[in-house]
Short mmCIF file of N, CA, C and O in Angstrom, two decimals:
data_model
loop_
_atom_site.label_atom_id
_atom_site.label_comp_id
_atom_site.label_asym_id
_atom_site.label_seq_id
_atom_site.Cartn_x
_atom_site.Cartn_y
_atom_site.Cartn_z
N MET A 1 1.21 -1.03 -0.37
CA MET A 1 -0.13 0.07 0.03
C MET A 1 1.03 1.24 0.01
O MET A 1 1.80 1.51 0.94
N ALA A 2 0.50 2.19 -0.67
CA ALA A 2 1.13 3.41 -0.62
C ALA A 2 0.79 4.18 0.23
O ALA A 2 -0.02 4.48 0.45
N MET A 3 1.80 4.80 0.40
CA MET A 3 1.93 5.77 1.66
C MET A 3 0.92 7.28 0.83
O MET A 3 1.36 7.65 -0.04
N ASN A 4 0.31 7.81 2.09
CA ASN A 4 -0.48 9.02 1.81
C ASN A 4 0.39 9.84 2.44
O ASN A 4 1.66 9.84 2.70
N ARG A 5 -0.03 11.54 2.19
CA ARG A 5 1.04 12.38 2.04
C ARG A 5 1.27 13.24 3.46
O ARG A 5 2.42 13.33 3.96
N ALA A 6 -0.02 12.95 4.17
CA ALA A 6 -0.12 12.92 6.03
C ALA A 6 0.96 12.01 6.26
O ALA A 6 2.22 12.45 6.84
N LYS A 7 0.85 10.39 6.06
CA LYS A 7 2.01 9.66 6.61
C LYS A 7 3.62 9.77 6.08
O LYS A 7 4.54 10.03 6.74
N ARG A 8 4.02 10.03 4.63
CA ARG A 8 5.17 10.31 4.12
C ARG A 8 5.74 11.64 4.80
O ARG A 8 6.98 11.05 5.30
N ARG A 9 4.99 12.35 5.00
CA ARG A 9 5.69 13.44 5.56
C ARG A 9 6.00 13.13 7.05
O ARG A 9 7.00 13.80 7.67
N TYR A 10 5.06 12.69 7.59
CA TYR A 10 5.26 12.20 9.09
C TYR A 10 6.69 11.21 9.03
O TYR A 10 7.81 11.74 9.80
N THR A 11 6.56 10.29 8.05
CA THR A 11 7.99 9.29 8.20
C THR A 11 9.15 10.25 7.96
O THR A 11 9.81 9.85 8.64
N ILE A 12 9.24 11.29 6.85
CA ILE A 12 10.52 11.67 6.62
C ILE A 12 10.91 12.73 7.73
O ILE A 12 11.87 12.94 8.14
N SER A 13 9.77 13.28 8.36
CA SER A 13 10.28 14.21 9.27
C SER A 13 10.63 13.31 10.66
O SER A 13 11.36 13.94 11.39
N VAL A 14 10.31 12.61 10.86
CA VAL A 14 10.68 11.64 11.96
C VAL A 14 12.16 11.22 11.82
O VAL A 14 13.18 11.02 12.81
N LEU A 15 12.08 10.18 10.51
CA LEU A 15 13.91 10.26 10.13
C LEU A 15 14.62 11.41 10.43
O LEU A 15 15.44 11.37 10.71
N LEU A 16 14.21 12.49 10.20
CA LEU A 16 15.11 13.64 9.81
C LEU A 16 15.43 13.91 11.45
O LEU A 16 16.67 14.11 12.05
N LEU A 17 14.45 13.91 12.25
CA LEU A 17 14.27 14.77 13.49
C LEU A 17 15.21 13.37 14.63
O LEU A 17 16.17 14.07 15.02
N MET A 18 15.25 12.17 14.30
CA MET A 18 15.81 11.25 14.65
C MET A 18 17.41 11.31 14.46
O MET A 18 18.07 11.29 15.32
N SER A 19 17.28 11.53 13.12
CA SER A 19 19.29 11.49 12.60
C SER A 19 19.76 13.17 13.31
O SER A 19 20.36 13.20 13.90
N ALA A 20 18.81 13.80 13.65
CA ALA A 20 19.21 15.11 14.47
C ALA A 20 19.76 15.24 15.71
O ALA A 20 20.80 15.27 16.81
N TYR A 21 18.78 14.04 16.28
CA TYR A 21 18.92 13.39 17.46
C TYR A 21 20.11 12.75 17.50
O TYR A 21 21.15 13.09 18.87
N MET A 22 20.62 11.87 16.60
CA MET A 22 21.52 10.87 17.31
C MET A 22 22.81 12.01 16.95
O MET A 22 24.03 11.66 17.62
N LEU A 23 22.68 12.71 15.91
CA LEU A 23 23.97 13.60 15.40
C LEU A 23 24.49 14.67 16.91
O LEU A 23 25.44 14.76 17.36
N ILE A 24 23.46 15.03 17.50
CA ILE A 24 23.38 16.16 18.78
C ILE A 24 23.97 15.56 20.21
O ILE A 24 24.41 16.06 20.71
N LEU A 25 23.39 14.12 20.43
CA LEU A 25 23.71 13.19 21.05
C LEU A 25 25.17 12.68 21.29
O LEU A 25 25.89 13.42 22.18
N PHE A 26 25.65 12.39 20.02
CA PHE A 26 26.88 12.30 19.79
C PHE A 26 27.77 12.95 20.20
O PHE A 26 28.85 12.92 21.00
N ALA A 27 27.31 14.63 19.67
CA ALA A 27 28.54 15.52 20.12
C ALA A 27 27.92 16.01 21.41
O ALA A 27 29.52 16.43 21.77
N VAL A 28 26.85 16.05 21.59
CA VAL A 28 27.10 16.02 23.58
C VAL A 28 28.09 15.32 24.28
O VAL A 28 28.73 16.04 25.13
N VAL A 29 27.68 14.33 23.55
CA VAL A 29 28.47 12.90 24.81
C VAL A 29 30.11 13.33 24.48
O VAL A 29 30.52 12.90 25.35
N SER A 30 30.08 13.42 23.00
CA SER A 30 31.67 13.81 23.08
C SER A 30 32.33 14.67 23.78
O SER A 30 33.65 14.53 23.91
N TYR A 31 31.95 16.02 23.71
CA TYR A 31 32.19 16.85 24.23
C TYR A 31 32.48 16.61 25.91
O TYR A 31 33.42 16.94 26.56
N ALA A 32 31.40 15.78 26.20
CA ALA A 32 31.26 15.98 28.02
C ALA A 32 32.15 14.91 28.23
O ALA A 32 33.05 14.91 29.32
N LEU A 33 32.76 14.06 27.16
CA LEU A 33 34.02 12.99 28.12
C LEU A 33 35.18 13.71 27.19
O LEU A 33 36.15 13.35 28.62
N ARG A 34 35.46 14.73 26.75
CA ARG A 34 36.45 15.37 26.65
C ARG A 34 36.90 16.16 27.86
O ARG A 34 37.67 16.69 27.85
N HIS A 35 35.53 16.68 27.98
CA HIS A 35 35.72 17.88 29.25
C HIS A 35 34.98 17.45 30.65
O HIS A 35 33.99 17.82 30.72
N PRO A 36 35.70 16.24 30.95
CA PRO A 36 35.15 15.23 32.46
C PRO A 36 34.72 16.31 33.43
O PRO A 36 33.74 16.01 34.02
N LEU A 37 35.27 17.64 33.73
CA LEU A 37 34.15 18.27 34.78
C LEU A 37 33.09 18.49 34.23
O LEU A 37 32.30 18.77 33.37
N PRO A 38 32.29 18.50 35.44
CA PRO A 38 30.62 18.65 35.44
C PRO A 38 30.41 20.23 35.04
O PRO A 38 31.16 21.18 35.03
N MET A 39 30.04 20.01 33.70
CA MET A 39 29.08 21.03 32.95
C MET A 39 28.73 22.05 33.75
O MET A 39 27.59 21.60 34.31
N GLN A 40 28.53 23.26 33.45
CA GLN A 40 28.00 24.19 34.13
C GLN A 40 27.24 25.39 33.36
O GLN A 40 28.06 25.60 32.54
N GLY A 41 26.39 26.52 33.81
CA GLY A 41 26.53 27.73 33.62
C GLY A 41 25.97 27.41 31.70
O GLY A 41 24.87 26.44 32.30
N MET A 42 25.94 27.95 31.35
CA MET A 42 25.14 27.97 29.69
C MET A 42 25.67 26.63 28.66
O MET A 42 24.76 26.16 28.40
N ALA A 43 26.93 26.22 29.05
CA ALA A 43 27.32 25.20 28.25
C ALA A 43 26.48 23.85 28.84
O ALA A 43 25.69 22.85 28.41
N GLY A 44 26.19 23.68 29.97
CA GLY A 44 25.18 22.87 30.87
C GLY A 44 24.08 22.76 30.64
O GLY A 44 23.50 21.43 30.12
N PHE A 45 23.48 23.71 30.25
CA PHE A 45 22.49 24.29 30.00
C PHE A 45 22.17 23.44 28.54
O PHE A 45 21.30 22.89 28.26
N LEU A 46 22.97 24.01 27.64
CA LEU A 46 22.36 23.62 25.91
C LEU A 46 22.79 22.24 25.91
O LEU A 46 22.35 21.53 25.41
N ALA A 47 23.69 21.45 26.57
CA ALA A 47 24.17 20.03 26.67
C ALA A 47 22.76 19.30 27.26
O ALA A 47 22.44 18.09 26.59
N GLY A 48 22.12 19.82 28.09
CA GLY A 48 20.78 19.21 28.53
C GLY A 48 19.66 19.94 27.89
O GLY A 48 18.98 18.65 27.50
N VAL A 49 19.56 20.56 26.74
CA VAL A 49 18.23 21.06 26.39
C VAL A 49 18.41 20.31 24.59
O VAL A 49 17.69 19.89 24.33
N LEU A 50 19.43 20.37 24.43
CA LEU A 50 19.98 20.26 22.66
C LEU A 50 19.01 18.95 22.07
O LEU A 50 18.79 18.60 21.71
N PRO A 51 19.97 18.18 22.99
CA PRO A 51 19.44 16.34 22.62
C PRO A 51 17.72 16.56 22.83
O PRO A 51 17.14 15.70 22.12
N ALA A 52 17.58 17.38 24.16
CA ALA A 52 16.02 16.98 24.17
C ALA A 52 15.19 17.74 22.70
O ALA A 52 13.73 17.45 22.43
N LEU A 53 15.62 18.71 21.90
CA LEU A 53 14.85 19.49 20.73
C LEU A 53 13.87 18.71 20.00
O LEU A 53 13.02 18.61 19.66
N PRO A 54 14.98 17.68 19.36
CA PRO A 54 14.62 16.52 17.91
C PRO A 54 13.58 15.68 18.73
O PRO A 54 12.83 15.13 17.86
N VAL A 55 13.63 15.61 20.21
CA VAL A 55 12.74 14.69 20.20
C VAL A 55 11.15 15.35 20.81
O VAL A 55 10.41 14.46 20.43
N ILE A 56 10.94 16.82 21.27
CA ILE A 56 10.28 17.29 21.21
C ILE A 56 9.74 17.92 19.91
O ILE A 56 8.24 17.33 19.98
N GLY A 57 10.52 17.94 18.88
CA GLY A 57 10.34 17.73 17.66
C GLY A 57 9.19 16.67 17.39
O GLY A 57 8.15 16.96 16.27
N VAL A 58 9.65 15.22 17.26
CA VAL A 58 9.38 14.42 17.02
C VAL A 58 7.56 14.61 17.88
O VAL A 58 6.38 13.63 16.66
N PHE A 59 7.19 14.96 19.04
CA PHE A 59 6.20 15.07 19.54
C PHE A 59 4.87 15.89 18.84
O PHE A 59 4.17 15.70 18.81
N VAL A 60 5.94 17.15 18.19
CA VAL A 60 4.91 18.11 17.71
C VAL A 60 4.74 17.36 16.12
O VAL A 60 3.83 17.53 15.72
N VAL A 61 5.34 16.83 15.55
CA VAL A 61 5.39 15.96 14.03
C VAL A 61 4.19 14.97 14.03
O VAL A 61 3.06 14.72 13.77
N ILE A 62 3.91 13.81 15.32
CA ILE A 62 3.13 13.45 16.02
C ILE A 62 1.59 13.66 15.76
O ILE A 62 0.74 13.52 15.85
N GLY A 63 1.33 15.06 16.28
CA GLY A 63 0.36 16.10 16.51
C GLY A 63 -0.10 16.84 15.47
O GLY A 63 -1.17 16.18 14.83
N ARG A 64 1.07 16.68 14.61
CA ARG A 64 0.63 17.39 12.84
C ARG A 64 0.25 15.87 12.19
O ARG A 64 -0.68 17.00 11.25
N TYR A 65 0.64 14.98 12.39
CA TYR A 65 0.34 14.15 11.67
C TYR A 65 -0.92 13.54 11.77
O TYR A 65 -2.24 13.35 10.52
N LEU A 66 -1.41 14.13 13.55
CA LEU A 66 -2.97 13.49 13.41
C LEU A 66 -3.96 14.46 12.81
O LEU A 66 -5.34 14.03 12.27
N VAL A 67 -3.54 15.63 12.56
CA VAL A 67 -4.31 16.96 12.41
C VAL A 67 -4.47 16.54 11.02
O VAL A 67 -5.50 16.85 10.11
N GLU A 68 -3.38 16.20 9.86
CA GLU A 68 -3.12 15.87 8.81
C GLU A 68 -3.75 14.98 7.84
O GLU A 68 -4.34 15.15 7.06
N GLU A 69 -3.76 14.05 8.84
CA GLU A 69 -4.29 12.30 8.49
C GLU A 69 -5.69 12.37 8.04
O GLU A 69 -6.53 12.97 9.18
N GLU A 70 -6.10 12.49 6.92
CA GLU A 70 -7.58 12.32 6.37
C GLU A 70 -8.03 10.88 6.20
O GLU A 70 -9.45 11.19 6.62
N ASP A 71 -7.46 10.10 6.20
CA ASP A 71 -8.02 8.84 6.54
C ASP A 71 -8.72 8.38 8.05
O ASP A 71 -7.63 8.27 8.90
N GLU A 72 -9.69 8.30 8.31
CA GLU A 72 -10.40 8.16 9.47
C GLU A 72 -10.16 7.07 10.08
O GLU A 72 -9.19 7.02 11.66
N TYR A 73 -9.29 6.11 9.99
CA TYR A 73 -9.18 4.66 10.08
C TYR A 73 -7.66 4.70 10.07
O TYR A 73 -7.43 4.11 11.29
N LEU A 74 -6.81 5.10 9.55
CA LEU A 74 -5.89 5.21 10.24
C LEU A 74 -5.60 6.27 10.95
O LEU A 74 -4.37 5.80 11.72
N ARG A 75 -6.26 7.30 11.21
CA ARG A 75 -6.18 8.59 12.44
C ARG A 75 -6.56 7.57 13.36
O ARG A 75 -5.97 7.58 14.43
N ALA A 76 -7.61 6.33 13.55
CA ALA A 76 -7.95 5.95 14.63
C ALA A 76 -7.16 5.08 15.30
O ALA A 76 -6.48 4.79 16.62
N CYS A 77 -6.04 4.34 14.26
CA CYS A 77 -5.52 3.62 14.58
C CYS A 77 -4.20 4.13 15.20
O CYS A 77 -3.66 3.40 16.37
N PHE A 78 -3.66 5.26 14.80
CA PHE A 78 -2.37 5.98 15.35
C PHE A 78 -3.26 6.45 16.82
O PHE A 78 -2.07 6.30 17.66
N VAL A 79 -3.99 6.91 16.95
CA VAL A 79 -4.41 7.16 18.39
C VAL A 79 -4.92 6.49 19.29
O VAL A 79 -4.29 6.24 20.06
N ARG A 80 -5.12 5.30 18.84
CA ARG A 80 -4.71 3.62 19.85
C ARG A 80 -3.58 3.56 20.03
O ARG A 80 -3.41 3.52 21.54
N GLN A 81 -2.96 3.60 19.49
CA GLN A 81 -1.51 3.69 19.49
C GLN A 81 -0.67 4.26 20.30
O GLN A 81 -0.07 4.24 21.40
N ALA A 82 -1.12 5.30 20.34
CA ALA A 82 0.05 6.86 21.25
C ALA A 82 -1.09 6.52 22.39
O ALA A 82 -0.29 6.88 23.82
N LEU A 83 -2.27 5.95 22.78
CA LEU A 83 -3.07 5.67 23.94
C LEU A 83 -2.53 5.13 24.63
O LEU A 83 -2.06 4.60 25.86
N ILE A 84 -2.21 3.75 23.78
CA ILE A 84 -1.60 2.80 24.23
C ILE A 84 0.45 2.75 24.58
O ILE A 84 0.17 2.64 25.92
N ALA A 85 0.35 3.62 24.13
CA ALA A 85 1.99 4.18 24.80
C ALA A 85 1.76 5.06 26.07
O ALA A 85 2.52 4.53 26.72
N THR A 86 1.06 6.00 25.96
CA THR A 86 0.46 6.35 27.42
C THR A 86 0.37 5.59 28.51
O THR A 86 0.95 5.90 28.94
N GLY A 87 -0.37 4.99 28.28
CA GLY A 87 -0.53 3.97 29.12
C GLY A 87 0.43 2.84 29.76
O GLY A 87 0.65 2.96 30.91
N PHE A 88 0.98 2.88 28.68
CA PHE A 88 2.33 1.99 29.32
C PHE A 88 3.34 2.68 29.91
O PHE A 88 3.55 2.22 30.92
N THR A 89 3.47 4.06 29.38
CA THR A 89 4.52 4.89 30.26
C THR A 89 4.29 5.07 31.49
O THR A 89 4.69 5.29 32.45
N LEU A 90 3.10 5.08 31.56
CA LEU A 90 2.42 6.02 32.88
C LEU A 90 2.21 4.59 33.88
O LEU A 90 2.60 5.28 34.99
N SER A 91 2.05 3.88 33.28
CA SER A 91 1.60 2.50 34.40
C SER A 91 3.35 2.09 34.96
O SER A 91 3.76 1.95 36.18
N VAL A 92 4.44 1.88 33.42
CA VAL A 92 5.60 2.07 34.42
C VAL A 92 6.60 2.85 35.31
O VAL A 92 7.04 2.21 36.44
N ALA A 93 5.99 4.10 34.97
CA ALA A 93 6.95 5.47 35.73
C ALA A 93 5.82 4.98 37.11
O ALA A 93 6.90 5.59 37.81
N THR A 94 4.75 4.67 37.22
CA THR A 94 3.90 4.60 38.10
C THR A 94 4.59 3.31 39.52
O THR A 94 4.95 3.57 40.37
N VAL A 95 4.57 2.33 39.05
CA VAL A 95 5.24 1.19 39.50
C VAL A 95 6.69 1.54 40.01
O VAL A 95 7.09 0.99 41.21
N TRP A 96 7.41 1.76 39.05
CA TRP A 96 8.88 2.18 39.40
C TRP A 96 9.05 3.10 40.63
O TRP A 96 10.16 2.72 41.14
N GLY A 97 8.49 4.39 40.11
CA GLY A 97 8.12 5.66 41.23
C GLY A 97 7.71 4.76 42.69
O GLY A 97 8.86 5.15 43.87
N PHE A 98 7.17 3.87 43.00
CA PHE A 98 6.69 3.35 44.08
C PHE A 98 8.30 2.59 44.36
O PHE A 98 7.87 2.33 45.95
N LEU A 99 8.19 1.70 44.17
CA LEU A 99 9.33 0.51 43.90
C LEU A 99 10.32 1.53 44.21
O LEU A 99 11.39 1.35 45.27
N GLU A 100 11.23 2.53 43.33
CA GLU A 100 12.36 3.72 43.72
C GLU A 100 11.81 4.10 45.28
O GLU A 100 13.15 4.44 46.20
N ASN A 101 10.54 4.38 45.69
CA ASN A 101 10.66 5.38 47.11
C ASN A 101 10.85 4.00 47.94
O ASN A 101 10.86 4.56 49.45
N PHE A 102 10.56 3.26 47.72
CA PHE A 102 10.88 1.78 48.97
C PHE A 102 12.41 1.41 48.75
O PHE A 102 12.99 0.35 49.24
N GLY A 103 13.08 2.09 48.01
CA GLY A 103 14.58 1.89 47.87
C GLY A 103 14.36 0.33 46.98
O GLY A 103 15.86 -0.51 47.45
N LEU A 104 13.72 -0.02 46.24
CA LEU A 104 13.95 -1.85 45.39
C LEU A 104 14.41 -1.38 44.22
O LEU A 104 15.15 -2.54 44.06
N VAL A 105 14.60 -0.44 43.69
CA VAL A 105 15.10 -0.25 42.07
C VAL A 105 16.04 1.39 42.71
O VAL A 105 15.66 1.90 42.94
N PRO A 106 17.18 0.98 41.52
CA PRO A 106 17.94 2.10 41.40
C PRO A 106 17.14 3.88 40.92
O PRO A 106 15.98 2.92 39.73
N HIS A 107 17.31 4.78 40.65
CA HIS A 107 16.74 5.83 39.86
C HIS A 107 16.91 5.58 39.10
O HIS A 107 18.09 5.34 38.13
N VAL A 108 15.87 6.32 38.19
CA VAL A 108 16.37 6.18 36.80
C VAL A 108 15.92 8.00 36.46
O VAL A 108 14.98 8.43 36.69
N TYR A 109 16.58 8.36 35.43
CA TYR A 109 16.66 9.54 34.86
C TYR A 109 15.30 10.12 33.79
O TYR A 109 14.53 9.00 33.36
N ALA A 110 14.67 11.27 34.25
CA ALA A 110 13.21 11.30 33.72
C ALA A 110 13.54 11.26 32.24
O ALA A 110 12.12 11.04 31.80
N TYR A 111 14.37 11.33 31.56
CA TYR A 111 14.45 11.49 29.65
C TYR A 111 13.76 10.23 29.67
O TYR A 111 13.47 9.76 28.29
N PHE A 112 14.15 9.22 30.22
CA PHE A 112 13.45 7.67 30.12
C PHE A 112 12.17 7.66 30.10
O PHE A 112 11.53 6.83 29.23
N ALA A 113 11.33 8.23 30.55
CA ALA A 113 9.62 8.40 29.93
C ALA A 113 9.31 8.44 28.51
O ALA A 113 8.70 7.79 27.90
N ALA A 114 10.38 9.06 27.68
CA ALA A 114 10.24 9.45 26.67
C ALA A 114 10.59 7.99 25.81
O ALA A 114 9.62 7.76 24.78
N ILE A 115 11.62 7.26 26.11
CA ILE A 115 12.37 6.28 26.11
C ILE A 115 10.98 5.29 25.95
O ILE A 115 10.67 4.60 25.15
N LEU A 116 10.21 5.29 27.01
CA LEU A 116 9.35 4.14 27.17
C LEU A 116 8.49 4.70 26.28
O LEU A 116 7.53 3.34 26.16
N TRP A 117 7.86 5.39 26.36
CA TRP A 117 6.45 6.30 24.96
C TRP A 117 6.95 4.84 23.76
O TRP A 117 5.71 5.48 23.26
N PHE A 118 8.08 5.94 23.38
CA PHE A 118 8.54 5.07 21.72
C PHE A 118 8.24 3.66 22.04
O PHE A 118 8.06 3.17 21.11
N ALA A 119 8.81 2.99 22.70
CA ALA A 119 8.92 1.76 23.03
C ALA A 119 7.02 1.14 22.76
O ALA A 119 6.66 0.44 22.26
N GLY A 120 6.48 1.82 23.90
CA GLY A 120 4.78 1.90 23.62
C GLY A 120 4.10 1.69 22.31
O GLY A 120 3.10 1.18 22.25
N LEU A 121 4.92 2.72 21.61
CA LEU A 121 4.47 2.90 20.31
C LEU A 121 4.69 1.82 19.62
O LEU A 121 3.38 1.29 18.70
N GLY A 122 5.48 1.14 19.34
CA GLY A 122 5.89 -0.32 19.03
C GLY A 122 5.13 -0.70 19.39
O GLY A 122 4.23 -2.12 18.92
N ILE A 123 4.83 -1.22 21.20
CA ILE A 123 3.46 -2.16 21.67
C ILE A 123 2.04 -1.83 20.98
O ILE A 123 1.30 -2.61 20.69
N GLY A 124 1.89 -0.34 20.85
CA GLY A 124 0.58 -0.53 20.29
C GLY A 124 0.33 -0.64 18.47
O GLY A 124 -0.74 -1.07 17.83
N ALA A 125 1.35 -0.44 18.23
CA ALA A 125 1.90 -1.00 16.58
C ALA A 125 1.56 -2.23 16.64
O ALA A 125 0.19 -2.82 15.50
N TRP A 126 1.61 -3.25 17.45
CA TRP A 126 1.83 -4.66 17.20
C TRP A 126 0.42 -5.30 17.66
O TRP A 126 -0.50 -5.98 17.22
N TRP A 127 -0.27 -4.26 18.75
CA TRP A 127 -1.66 -4.60 19.39
C TRP A 127 -2.75 -4.41 17.95
O TRP A 127 -3.70 -4.88 17.73
N ASN A 128 -2.29 -2.75 17.30
CA ASN A 128 -3.28 -2.64 15.79
C ASN A 128 -2.74 -3.90 14.90
O ASN A 128 -3.97 -4.14 14.27
N LYS A 129 -2.03 -4.71 14.76
CA LYS A 129 -1.84 -5.41 13.93
C LYS A 129 -2.44 -6.62 14.14
O LYS A 129 -3.03 -7.09 13.08
N ILE A 130 -2.62 -7.08 15.18
CA ILE A 130 -3.26 -8.05 16.05
C ILE A 130 -4.70 -8.09 15.62
O ILE A 130 -5.23 -8.43 15.46
N ALA A 131 -4.55 -6.83 16.23
CA ALA A 131 -6.44 -5.91 16.10
C ALA A 131 -7.08 -6.79 14.73
O ALA A 131 -8.10 -6.61 14.37
N SER A 132 -6.17 -5.63 13.58
CA SER A 132 -6.52 -6.26 12.13
C SER A 132 -6.78 -7.54 11.56
O SER A 132 -7.31 -7.56 11.05
N MET A 133 -5.95 -8.21 12.06
CA MET A 133 -5.78 -9.74 11.88
C MET A 133 -6.90 -10.41 12.20
O MET A 133 -7.69 -11.23 11.46
N ARG A 134 -7.45 -10.18 13.23
CA ARG A 134 -8.70 -10.66 13.99
C ARG A 134 -10.22 -9.80 13.73
O ARG A 134 -10.54 -10.43 13.97
N GLY A 135 -9.83 -8.78 12.72
CA GLY A 135 -11.10 -8.01 12.41
C GLY A 135 -11.79 -7.07 12.95
O GLY A 135 -12.48 -7.09 12.92
N ARG A 136 -10.72 -6.66 13.91
CA ARG A 136 -11.71 -5.81 15.51
C ARG A 136 -10.71 -4.46 15.34
O ARG A 136 -10.68 -3.75 16.59
N ALA A 137 -10.62 -4.53 13.99
CA ALA A 137 -9.79 -2.83 13.80
C ALA A 137 -10.53 -1.77 14.28
O ALA A 137 -10.58 -0.72 14.95
#
């Protein structure tokens, strides 16, 4: 099946943003390894914010895709996928938070929420695939 205009724009945008993310993250980590002292001031803020910008861009692209997608079925499938990702992320974060409060698991950095959410998109895509094979899409 050929990609429609909205899906093609979404795919290209995500690929470009994730490429930018990898390049920025590589540059920031390389800089941090060459300058092992804790980054402070503006350099620290830039190092902390720059890798987050392409990830935030992906969230914007997802919103734009949902607005631009004209096929109601495809839009509904993606909304279900995003809801599954959100439920998965919030569930894992909640359980982990309580376990962390009781000292049973180590602290995890907050940016792992985005990683979990993107993993949840994969779970949602799998769920959509199963639902469509069973005729319950």
